[in-house]
mmCIF file of C-alpha atoms in Angstrom:
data_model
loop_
_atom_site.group_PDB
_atom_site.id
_atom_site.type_symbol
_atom_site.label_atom_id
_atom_site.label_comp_id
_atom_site.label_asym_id
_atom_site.label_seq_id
_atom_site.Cartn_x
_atom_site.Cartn_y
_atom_site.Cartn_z
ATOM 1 C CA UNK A 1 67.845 41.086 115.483
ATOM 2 C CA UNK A 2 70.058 39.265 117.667
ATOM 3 C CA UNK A 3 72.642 42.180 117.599
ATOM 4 C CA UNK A 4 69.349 44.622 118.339
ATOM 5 C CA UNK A 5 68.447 42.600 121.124
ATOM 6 C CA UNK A 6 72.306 43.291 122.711
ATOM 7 C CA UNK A 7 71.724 46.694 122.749
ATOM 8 C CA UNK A 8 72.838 47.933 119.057
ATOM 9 C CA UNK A 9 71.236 50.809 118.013
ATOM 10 C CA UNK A 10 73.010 50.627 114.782
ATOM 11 C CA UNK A 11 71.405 47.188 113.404
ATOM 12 C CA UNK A 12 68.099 48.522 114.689
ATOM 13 C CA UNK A 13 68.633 51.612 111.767
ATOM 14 C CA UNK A 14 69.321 48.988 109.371
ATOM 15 C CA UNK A 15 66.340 46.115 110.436
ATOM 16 C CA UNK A 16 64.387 49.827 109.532
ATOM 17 C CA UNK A 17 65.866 50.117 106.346
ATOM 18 C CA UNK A 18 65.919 46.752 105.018
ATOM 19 C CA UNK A 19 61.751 45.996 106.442
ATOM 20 C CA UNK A 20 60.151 49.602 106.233
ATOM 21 C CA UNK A 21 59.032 49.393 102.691
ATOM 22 C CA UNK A 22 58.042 45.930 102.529
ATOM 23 C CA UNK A 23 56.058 46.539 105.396
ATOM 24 C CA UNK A 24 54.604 49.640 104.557
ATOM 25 C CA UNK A 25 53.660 48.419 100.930
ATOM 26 C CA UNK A 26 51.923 45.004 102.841
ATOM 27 C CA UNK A 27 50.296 46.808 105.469
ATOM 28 C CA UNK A 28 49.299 49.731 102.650
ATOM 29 C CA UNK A 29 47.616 46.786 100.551
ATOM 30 C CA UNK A 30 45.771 45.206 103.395
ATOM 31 C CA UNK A 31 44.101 48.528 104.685
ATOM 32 C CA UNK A 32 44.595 50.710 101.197
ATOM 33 C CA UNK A 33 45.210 54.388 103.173
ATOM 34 C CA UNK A 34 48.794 55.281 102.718
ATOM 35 C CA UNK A 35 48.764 57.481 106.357
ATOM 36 C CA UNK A 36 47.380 54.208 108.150
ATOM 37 C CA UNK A 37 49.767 52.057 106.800
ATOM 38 C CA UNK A 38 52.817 54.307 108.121
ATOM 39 C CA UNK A 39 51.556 54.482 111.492
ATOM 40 C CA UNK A 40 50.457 50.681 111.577
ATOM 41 C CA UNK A 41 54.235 49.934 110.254
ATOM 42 C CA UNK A 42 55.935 52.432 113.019
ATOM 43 C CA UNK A 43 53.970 50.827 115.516
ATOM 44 C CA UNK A 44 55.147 47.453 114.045
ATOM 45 C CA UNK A 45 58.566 49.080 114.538
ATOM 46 C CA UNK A 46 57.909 50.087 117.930
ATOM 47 C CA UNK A 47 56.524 46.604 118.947
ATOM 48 C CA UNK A 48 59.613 44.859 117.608
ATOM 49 C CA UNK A 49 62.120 47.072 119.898
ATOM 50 C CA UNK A 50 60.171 46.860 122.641
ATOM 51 C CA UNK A 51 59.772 43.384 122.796
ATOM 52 C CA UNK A 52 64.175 42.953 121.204
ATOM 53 C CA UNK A 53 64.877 41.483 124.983
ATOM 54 C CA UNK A 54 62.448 38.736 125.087
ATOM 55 C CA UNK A 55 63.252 37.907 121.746
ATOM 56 C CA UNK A 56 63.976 34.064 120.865
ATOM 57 C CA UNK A 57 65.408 33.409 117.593
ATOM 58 C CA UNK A 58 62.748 30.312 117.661
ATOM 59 C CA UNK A 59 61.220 31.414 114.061
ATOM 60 C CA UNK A 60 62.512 33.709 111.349
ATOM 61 C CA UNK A 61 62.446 37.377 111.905
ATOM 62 C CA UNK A 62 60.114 37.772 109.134
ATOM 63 C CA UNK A 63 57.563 35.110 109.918
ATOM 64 C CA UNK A 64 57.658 37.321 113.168
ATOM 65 C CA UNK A 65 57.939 40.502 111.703
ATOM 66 C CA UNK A 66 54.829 40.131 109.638
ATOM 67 C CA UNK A 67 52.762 38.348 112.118
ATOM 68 C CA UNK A 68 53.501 41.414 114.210
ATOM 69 C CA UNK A 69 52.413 44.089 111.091
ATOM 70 C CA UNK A 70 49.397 41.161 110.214
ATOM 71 C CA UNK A 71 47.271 41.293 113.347
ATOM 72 C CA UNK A 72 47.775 44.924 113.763
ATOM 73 C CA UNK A 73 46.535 44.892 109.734
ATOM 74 C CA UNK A 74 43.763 42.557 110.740
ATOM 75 C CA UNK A 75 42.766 44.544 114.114
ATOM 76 C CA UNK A 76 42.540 48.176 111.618
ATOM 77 C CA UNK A 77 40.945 46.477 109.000
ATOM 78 C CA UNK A 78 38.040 45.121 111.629
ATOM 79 C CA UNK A 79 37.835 47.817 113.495
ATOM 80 C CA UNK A 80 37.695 50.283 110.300
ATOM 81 C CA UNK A 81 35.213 48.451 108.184
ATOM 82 C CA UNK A 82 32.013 50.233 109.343
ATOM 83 C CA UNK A 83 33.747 53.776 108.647
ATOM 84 C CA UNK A 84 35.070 52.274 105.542
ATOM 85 C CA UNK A 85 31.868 51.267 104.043
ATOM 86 C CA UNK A 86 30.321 54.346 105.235
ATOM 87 C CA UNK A 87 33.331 56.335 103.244
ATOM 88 C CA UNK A 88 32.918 54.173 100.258
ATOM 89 C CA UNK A 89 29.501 55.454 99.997
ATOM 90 C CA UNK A 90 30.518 59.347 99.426
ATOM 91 C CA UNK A 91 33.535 59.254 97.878
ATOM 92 C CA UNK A 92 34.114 60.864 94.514
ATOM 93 C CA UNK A 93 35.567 59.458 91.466
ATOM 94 C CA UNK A 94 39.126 58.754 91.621
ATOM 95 C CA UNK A 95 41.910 57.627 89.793
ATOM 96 C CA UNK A 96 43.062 55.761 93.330
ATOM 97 C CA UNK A 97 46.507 56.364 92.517
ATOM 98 C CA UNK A 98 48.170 53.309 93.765
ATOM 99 C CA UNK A 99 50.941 56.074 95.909
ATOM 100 C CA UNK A 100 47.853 56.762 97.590
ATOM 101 C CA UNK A 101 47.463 60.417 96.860
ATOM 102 C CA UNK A 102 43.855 60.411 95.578
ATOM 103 C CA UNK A 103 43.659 62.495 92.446
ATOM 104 C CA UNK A 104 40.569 63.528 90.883
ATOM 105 C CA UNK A 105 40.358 62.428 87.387
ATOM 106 C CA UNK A 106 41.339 64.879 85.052
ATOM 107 C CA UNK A 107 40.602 64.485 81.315
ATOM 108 C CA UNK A 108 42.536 67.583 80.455
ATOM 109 C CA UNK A 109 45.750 65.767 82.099
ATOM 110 C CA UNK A 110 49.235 65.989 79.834
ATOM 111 C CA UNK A 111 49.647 61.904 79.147
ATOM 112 C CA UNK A 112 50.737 61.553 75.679
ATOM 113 C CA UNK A 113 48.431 58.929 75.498
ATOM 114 C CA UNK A 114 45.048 59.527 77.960
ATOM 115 C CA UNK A 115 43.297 56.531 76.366
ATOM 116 C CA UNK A 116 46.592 54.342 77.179
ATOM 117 C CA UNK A 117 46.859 55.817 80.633
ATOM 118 C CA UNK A 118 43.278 55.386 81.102
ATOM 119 C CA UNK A 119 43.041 52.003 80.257
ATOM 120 C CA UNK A 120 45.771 51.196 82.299
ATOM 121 C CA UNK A 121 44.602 52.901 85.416
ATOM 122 C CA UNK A 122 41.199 51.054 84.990
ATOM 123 C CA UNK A 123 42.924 48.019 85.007
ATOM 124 C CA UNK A 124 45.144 48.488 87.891
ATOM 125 C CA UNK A 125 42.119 49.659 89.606
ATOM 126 C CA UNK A 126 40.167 46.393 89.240
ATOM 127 C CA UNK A 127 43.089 44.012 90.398
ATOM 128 C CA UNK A 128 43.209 46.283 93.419
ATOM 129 C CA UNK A 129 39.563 46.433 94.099
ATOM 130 C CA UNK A 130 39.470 42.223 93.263
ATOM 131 C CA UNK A 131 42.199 42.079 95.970
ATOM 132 C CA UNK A 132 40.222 44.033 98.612
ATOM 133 C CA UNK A 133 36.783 41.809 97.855
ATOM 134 C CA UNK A 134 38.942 39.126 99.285
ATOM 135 C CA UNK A 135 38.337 38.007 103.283
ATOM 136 C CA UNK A 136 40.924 39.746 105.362
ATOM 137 C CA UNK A 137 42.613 36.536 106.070
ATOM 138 C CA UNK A 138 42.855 35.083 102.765
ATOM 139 C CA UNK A 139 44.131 38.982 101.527
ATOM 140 C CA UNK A 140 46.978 38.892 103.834
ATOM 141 C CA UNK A 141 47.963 35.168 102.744
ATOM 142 C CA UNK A 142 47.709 36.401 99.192
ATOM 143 C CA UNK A 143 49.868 39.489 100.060
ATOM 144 C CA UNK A 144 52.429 37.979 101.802
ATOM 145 C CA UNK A 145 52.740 35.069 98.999
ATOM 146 C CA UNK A 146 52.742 37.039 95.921
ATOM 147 C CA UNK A 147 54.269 40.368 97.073
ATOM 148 C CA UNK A 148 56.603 39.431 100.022
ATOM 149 C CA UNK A 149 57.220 35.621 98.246
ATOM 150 C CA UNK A 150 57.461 34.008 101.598
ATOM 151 C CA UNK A 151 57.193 30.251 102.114
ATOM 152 C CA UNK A 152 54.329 28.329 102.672
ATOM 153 C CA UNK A 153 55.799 27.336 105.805
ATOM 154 C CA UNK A 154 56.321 31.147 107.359
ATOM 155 C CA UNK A 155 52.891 32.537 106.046
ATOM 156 C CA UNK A 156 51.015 29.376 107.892
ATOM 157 C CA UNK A 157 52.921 30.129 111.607
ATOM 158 C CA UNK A 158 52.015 34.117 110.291
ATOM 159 C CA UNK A 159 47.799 33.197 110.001
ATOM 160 C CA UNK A 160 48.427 30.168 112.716
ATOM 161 C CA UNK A 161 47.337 27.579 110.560
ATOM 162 C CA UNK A 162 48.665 24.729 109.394
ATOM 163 C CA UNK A 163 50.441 24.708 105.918
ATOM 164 C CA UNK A 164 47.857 22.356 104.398
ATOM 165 C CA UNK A 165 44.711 24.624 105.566
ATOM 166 C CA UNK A 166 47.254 27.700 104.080
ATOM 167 C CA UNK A 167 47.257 26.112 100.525
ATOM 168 C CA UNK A 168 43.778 25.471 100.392
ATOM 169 C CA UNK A 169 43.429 29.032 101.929
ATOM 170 C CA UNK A 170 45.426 30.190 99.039
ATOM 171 C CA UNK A 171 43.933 27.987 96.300
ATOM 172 C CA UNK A 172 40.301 29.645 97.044
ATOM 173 C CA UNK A 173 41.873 33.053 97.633
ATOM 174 C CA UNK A 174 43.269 32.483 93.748
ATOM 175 C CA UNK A 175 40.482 31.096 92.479
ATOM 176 C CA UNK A 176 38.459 34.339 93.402
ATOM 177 C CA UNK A 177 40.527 36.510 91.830
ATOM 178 C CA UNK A 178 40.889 34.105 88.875
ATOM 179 C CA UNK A 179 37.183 34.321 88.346
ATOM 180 C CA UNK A 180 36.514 38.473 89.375
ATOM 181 C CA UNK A 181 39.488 39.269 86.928
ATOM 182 C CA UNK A 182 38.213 36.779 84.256
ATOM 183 C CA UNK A 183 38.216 38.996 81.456
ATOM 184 C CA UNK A 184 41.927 40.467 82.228
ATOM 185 C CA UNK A 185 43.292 36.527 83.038
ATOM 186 C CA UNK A 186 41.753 35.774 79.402
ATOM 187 C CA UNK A 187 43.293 38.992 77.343
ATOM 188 C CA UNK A 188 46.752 38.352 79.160
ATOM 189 C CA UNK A 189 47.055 34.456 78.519
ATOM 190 C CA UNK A 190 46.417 34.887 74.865
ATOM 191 C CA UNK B 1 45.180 10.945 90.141
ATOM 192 C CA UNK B 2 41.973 12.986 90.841
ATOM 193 C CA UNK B 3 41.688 16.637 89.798
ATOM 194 C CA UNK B 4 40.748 17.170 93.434
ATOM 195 C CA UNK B 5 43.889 15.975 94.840
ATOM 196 C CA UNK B 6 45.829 18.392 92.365
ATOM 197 C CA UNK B 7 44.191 21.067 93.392
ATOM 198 C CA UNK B 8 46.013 22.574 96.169
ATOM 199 C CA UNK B 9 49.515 21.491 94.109
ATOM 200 C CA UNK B 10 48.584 24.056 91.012
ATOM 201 C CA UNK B 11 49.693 27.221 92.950
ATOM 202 C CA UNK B 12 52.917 25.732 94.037
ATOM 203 C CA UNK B 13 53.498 24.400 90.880
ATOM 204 C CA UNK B 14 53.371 27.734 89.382
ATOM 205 C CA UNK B 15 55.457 28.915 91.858
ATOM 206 C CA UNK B 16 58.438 26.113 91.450
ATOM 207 C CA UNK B 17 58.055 25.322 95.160
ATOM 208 C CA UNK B 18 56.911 21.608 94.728
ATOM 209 C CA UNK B 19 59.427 18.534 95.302
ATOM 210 C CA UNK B 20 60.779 16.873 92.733
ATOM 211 C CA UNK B 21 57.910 13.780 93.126
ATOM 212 C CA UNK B 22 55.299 16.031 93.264
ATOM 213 C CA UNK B 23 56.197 18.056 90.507
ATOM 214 C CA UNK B 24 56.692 14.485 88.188
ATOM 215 C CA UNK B 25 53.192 13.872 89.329
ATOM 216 C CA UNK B 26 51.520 16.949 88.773
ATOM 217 C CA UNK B 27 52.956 16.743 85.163
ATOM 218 C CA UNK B 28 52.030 13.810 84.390
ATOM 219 C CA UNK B 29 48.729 14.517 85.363
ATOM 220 C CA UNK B 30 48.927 17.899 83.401
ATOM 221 C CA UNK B 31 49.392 16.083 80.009
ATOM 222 C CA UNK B 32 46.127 13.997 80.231
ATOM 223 C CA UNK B 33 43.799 16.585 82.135
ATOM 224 C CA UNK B 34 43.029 19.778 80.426
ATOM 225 C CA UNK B 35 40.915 21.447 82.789
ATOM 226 C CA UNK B 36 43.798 21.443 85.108
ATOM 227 C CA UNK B 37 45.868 22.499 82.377
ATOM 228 C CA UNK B 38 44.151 25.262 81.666
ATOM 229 C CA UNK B 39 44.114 26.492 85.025
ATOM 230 C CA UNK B 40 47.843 26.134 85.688
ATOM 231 C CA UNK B 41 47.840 28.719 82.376
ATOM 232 C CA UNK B 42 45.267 30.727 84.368
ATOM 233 C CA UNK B 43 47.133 31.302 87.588
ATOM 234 C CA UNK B 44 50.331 31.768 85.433
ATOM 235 C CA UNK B 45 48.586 34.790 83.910
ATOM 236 C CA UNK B 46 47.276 35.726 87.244
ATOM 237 C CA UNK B 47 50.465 36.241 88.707
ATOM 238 C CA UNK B 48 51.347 37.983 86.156
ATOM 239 C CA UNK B 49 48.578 41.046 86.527
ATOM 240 C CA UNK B 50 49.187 40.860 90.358
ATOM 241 C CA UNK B 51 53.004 41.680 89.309
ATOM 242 C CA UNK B 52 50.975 45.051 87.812
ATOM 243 C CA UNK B 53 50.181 46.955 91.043
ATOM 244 C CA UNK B 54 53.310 49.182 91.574
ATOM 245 C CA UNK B 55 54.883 49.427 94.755
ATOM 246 C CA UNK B 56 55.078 52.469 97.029
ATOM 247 C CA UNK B 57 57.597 53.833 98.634
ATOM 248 C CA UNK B 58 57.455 55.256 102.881
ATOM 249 C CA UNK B 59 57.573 59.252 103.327
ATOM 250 C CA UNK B 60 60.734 61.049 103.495
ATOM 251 C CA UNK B 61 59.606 61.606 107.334
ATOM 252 C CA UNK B 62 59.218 57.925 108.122
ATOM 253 C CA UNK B 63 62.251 57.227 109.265
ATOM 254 C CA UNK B 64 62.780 60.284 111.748
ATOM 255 C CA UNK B 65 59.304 59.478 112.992
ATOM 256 C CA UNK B 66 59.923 55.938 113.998
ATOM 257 C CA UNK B 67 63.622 57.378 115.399
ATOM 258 C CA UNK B 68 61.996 60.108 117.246
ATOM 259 C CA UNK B 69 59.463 56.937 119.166
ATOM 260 C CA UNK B 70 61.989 54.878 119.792
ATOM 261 C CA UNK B 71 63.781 57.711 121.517
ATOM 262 C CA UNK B 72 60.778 58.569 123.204
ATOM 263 C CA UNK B 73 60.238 54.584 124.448
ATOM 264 C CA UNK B 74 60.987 55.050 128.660
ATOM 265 C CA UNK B 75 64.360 53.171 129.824
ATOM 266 C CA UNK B 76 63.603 49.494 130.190
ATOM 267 C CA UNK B 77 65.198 48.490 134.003
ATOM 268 C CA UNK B 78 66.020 45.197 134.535
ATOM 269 C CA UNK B 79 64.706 43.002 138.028
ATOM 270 C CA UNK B 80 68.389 43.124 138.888
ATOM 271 C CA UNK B 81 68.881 47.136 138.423
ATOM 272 C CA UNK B 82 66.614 47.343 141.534
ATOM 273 C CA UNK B 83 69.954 46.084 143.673
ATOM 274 C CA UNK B 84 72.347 48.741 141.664
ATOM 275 C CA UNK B 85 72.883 51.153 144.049
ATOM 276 C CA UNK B 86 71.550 54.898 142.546
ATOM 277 C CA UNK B 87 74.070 57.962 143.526
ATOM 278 C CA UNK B 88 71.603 59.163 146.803
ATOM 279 C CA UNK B 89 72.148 54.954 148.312
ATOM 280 C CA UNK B 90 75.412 55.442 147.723
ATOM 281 C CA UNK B 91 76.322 59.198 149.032
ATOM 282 C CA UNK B 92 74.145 57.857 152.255
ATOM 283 C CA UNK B 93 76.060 54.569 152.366
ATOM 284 C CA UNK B 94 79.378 56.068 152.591
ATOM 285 C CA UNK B 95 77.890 58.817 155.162
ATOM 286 C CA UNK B 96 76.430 55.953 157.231
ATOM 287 C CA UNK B 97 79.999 54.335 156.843
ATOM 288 C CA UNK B 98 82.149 57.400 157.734
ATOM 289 C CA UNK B 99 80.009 58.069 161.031
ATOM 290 C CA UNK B 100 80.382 54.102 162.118
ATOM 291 C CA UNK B 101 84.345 54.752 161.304
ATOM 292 C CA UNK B 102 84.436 57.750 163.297
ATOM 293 C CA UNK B 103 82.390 56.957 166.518
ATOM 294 C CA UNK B 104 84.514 53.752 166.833
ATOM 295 C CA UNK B 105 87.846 55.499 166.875
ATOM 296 C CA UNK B 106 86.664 58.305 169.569
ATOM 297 C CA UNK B 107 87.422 56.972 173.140
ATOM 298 C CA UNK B 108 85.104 54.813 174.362
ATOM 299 C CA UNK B 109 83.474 56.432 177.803
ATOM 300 C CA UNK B 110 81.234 53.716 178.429
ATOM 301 C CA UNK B 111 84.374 51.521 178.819
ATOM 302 C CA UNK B 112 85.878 54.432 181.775
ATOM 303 C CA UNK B 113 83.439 53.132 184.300
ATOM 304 C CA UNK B 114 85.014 49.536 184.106
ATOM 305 C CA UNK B 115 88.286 51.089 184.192
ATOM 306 C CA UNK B 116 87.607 52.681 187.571
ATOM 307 C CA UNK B 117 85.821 49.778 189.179
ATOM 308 C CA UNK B 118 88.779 47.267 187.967
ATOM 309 C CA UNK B 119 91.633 50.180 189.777
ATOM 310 C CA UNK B 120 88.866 50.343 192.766
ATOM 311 C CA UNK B 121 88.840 46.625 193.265
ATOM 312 C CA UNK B 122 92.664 47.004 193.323
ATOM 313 C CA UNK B 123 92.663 49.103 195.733
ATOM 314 C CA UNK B 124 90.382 46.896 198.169
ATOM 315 C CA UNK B 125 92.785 44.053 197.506
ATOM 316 C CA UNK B 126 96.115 46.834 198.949
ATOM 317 C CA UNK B 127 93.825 47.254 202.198
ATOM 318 C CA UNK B 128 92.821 43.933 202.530
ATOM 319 C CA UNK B 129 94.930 43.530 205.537
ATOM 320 C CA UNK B 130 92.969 46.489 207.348
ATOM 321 C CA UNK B 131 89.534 44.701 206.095
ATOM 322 C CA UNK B 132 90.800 41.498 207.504
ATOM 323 C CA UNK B 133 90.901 43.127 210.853
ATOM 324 C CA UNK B 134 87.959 45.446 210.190
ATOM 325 C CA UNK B 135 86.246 43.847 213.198
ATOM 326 C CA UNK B 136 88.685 43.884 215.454
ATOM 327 C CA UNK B 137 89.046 47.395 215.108
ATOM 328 C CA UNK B 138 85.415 48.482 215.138
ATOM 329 C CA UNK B 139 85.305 47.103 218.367
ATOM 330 C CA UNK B 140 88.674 48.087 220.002
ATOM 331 C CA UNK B 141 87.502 49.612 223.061
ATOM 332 C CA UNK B 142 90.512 51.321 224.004
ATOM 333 C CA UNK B 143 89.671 53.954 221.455
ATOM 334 C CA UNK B 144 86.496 54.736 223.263
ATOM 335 C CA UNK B 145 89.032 55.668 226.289
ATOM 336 C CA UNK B 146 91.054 58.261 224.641
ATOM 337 C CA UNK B 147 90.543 62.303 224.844
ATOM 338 C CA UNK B 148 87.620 63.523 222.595
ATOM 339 C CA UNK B 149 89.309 65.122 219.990
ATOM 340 C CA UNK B 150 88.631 69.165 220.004
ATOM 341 C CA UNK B 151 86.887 71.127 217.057
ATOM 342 C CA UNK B 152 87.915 74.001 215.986
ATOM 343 C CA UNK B 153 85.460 76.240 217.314
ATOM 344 C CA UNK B 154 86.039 75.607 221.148
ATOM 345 C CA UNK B 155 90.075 75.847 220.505
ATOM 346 C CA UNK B 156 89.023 79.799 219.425
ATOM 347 C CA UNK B 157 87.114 79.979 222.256
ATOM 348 C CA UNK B 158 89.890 79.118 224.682
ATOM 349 C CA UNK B 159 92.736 80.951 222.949
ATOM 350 C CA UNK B 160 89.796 84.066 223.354
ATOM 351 C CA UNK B 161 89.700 83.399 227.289
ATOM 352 C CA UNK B 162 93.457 82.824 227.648
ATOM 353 C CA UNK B 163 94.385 86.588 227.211
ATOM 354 C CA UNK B 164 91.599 87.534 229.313
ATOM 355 C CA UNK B 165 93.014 85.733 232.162
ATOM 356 C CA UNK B 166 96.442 87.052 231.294
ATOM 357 C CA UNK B 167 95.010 90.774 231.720
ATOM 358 C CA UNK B 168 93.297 90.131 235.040
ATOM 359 C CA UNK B 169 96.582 88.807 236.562
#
């Protein structure tokens, strides 16, 4: 970042390389519409270079990174939740493919095993919907602790809290999703 | 030590991130509290279906798009850029320059009239003598006794009656 902030275009290319799919898969899980996640990460991308000169290496560039892609998550998720629920209301039966293309189920589909594929599908599509019952803030601290495996440390400066309030934040966020996936926690520990 | 106090150690204990003391504590604890036993085993398998949800990968496009932005983002101009001098500050600079260079080489005609008094006043000083004496001479009245000098126009006139007289005789 340091070399961005001096004026190379080149390590700006590679920050985009090395952050866009992280990014895009966080900020994909936190407001679950693939063409809202890519503009909420390119404006993540666009706030970073615009802001390169005032830049103080005070904090790791992902702590600021994703505090960056988190409030803009946070601000889309607020501001979307009316037209969300409103959405949720009309929408047709989907397989909510997790690339975000939204396919109509179709039992005439070519998987040598439908039933398999089925069951699987079902089950992807309760950890996701268990994820998205969560609070916004306690979603993002899940996110960026189990899918971007960043320290307690960065994700508490990330939510500005402090890293005590983050593990109890955590511990509830976990216990939810201990107790809404119940019956999947049960078959996978046996 | 309390379930209670354990509580927010499970999750980081499941993660590896505890210090060594902690860890030594939360296993001791572990082996004489099942509840938080079974838990642990709960959160392990937890992690475990989260691992499930595949990952997606950003449109071919993404890239260009973010590219095409940052190209788009205006020129950012430093407080100091306002003293860098643009090519019209310049061009008039040098102009304003030239013109200063020129006028001062031209001769200088305001400077002429000093010239003139300074050869003026040296000229007073060479008849200084004659200014010296200046009243003597105004009042010199033996000039007041000689002839009236004679214009031109009665000298015609008596070179005209001369022949005249020259005829009669």
């Amino acid at each position: 970042m340091l070399d961005v902030k001096a004026g190379d275009d080149e390590s700006f290319a590679l920050l985009l390389h090395r952050y866009r799919s992280p990014l895009v898969n966080f900020l994909y899980r936190m407001v679950r519409n693939r063409e809202q996640a890519e503009d909420l990460a390119q404006e993540v991308f666009i706030r970073v270079y615009r802001a390169r000169e005032e830049y103080v290496p005070s904090a790791k560039f992902t702590t600021w990174l994703f505090r960056i892609a988190t409030n803009l998550a946070l601000n889309s998720v607020r501001d979307t939740r009316h037209q969300r629920m409103e959405l949720s209301l009309d929408a047709p039966v989907t397989t909510d493919a997790e690339d975000g293309d939204e396919k109509t189920l179709d039992v005439a589909d070519k998987h040598p095993d439908i039933e398999q594929h089925l069951v699987e599908e079902a089950r992807k599509k309760m950890i996701r919907h268990a994820i998205d019952k969560l609070p916004e803030k306690q979603r993002a601290a899940v996110l960026l602790h189990k899918y971007q495996e960043l320290d307690y440390n960065e994700i508490a400066k990330i939510l500005e809290c402090s890293e005590s309030a983050l593990k109890s934040l955590l511990f509830r966020a976990y216990e939810t999703l201990r107790v809404e996936l119940a019956p999947l926690v049960a078959g996978a520990k046996s | 030590m309390s379930c209670n106090r354990m509580e927010n150690r499970i999750l980081p204990y499941v993660d590896g991130r505890l210090k060594a003391g902690e860890m030594k504590e939360m296993e001791a604890h572990l082996k004489t509290c099942a509840a938080c036993e079974l838990r642990v085993n709960e959160f392990r398998a937890l992690s475990g279906l989260l691992d499930e949800l595949p990952r997606i990968e950003p449109s071919g496009a993404f890239d260009a798009r973010v590219r095409a932005r940052v190209a788009a983002e205006p020129v950012k101009q430093s407080w100091w850029s306002v003293f860098a001098p643009s090519p019209r500050v310049a061009f008039a600079a040098s102009m304003l320059l030239l013109a200063t260079v020129w006028f001062g080489s031209r001769p200088n005609e305001t400077l002429a009239p000093t010239n003139t008094g300074i050869e003026q006043e040296a000229q007073v000083v060479s008849d200084l003598p004659v200014l010296e004496n200046m009243d003597v001479l105004s009042n010199f009245d033996a000039l007041s006794d000689l002839p009236q000098p004679v214009s031109d126009e009665s000298n015609q006139q008596q070179q005209q009656q001369q022949p005249d007289t020259n005829t009669e005789m």
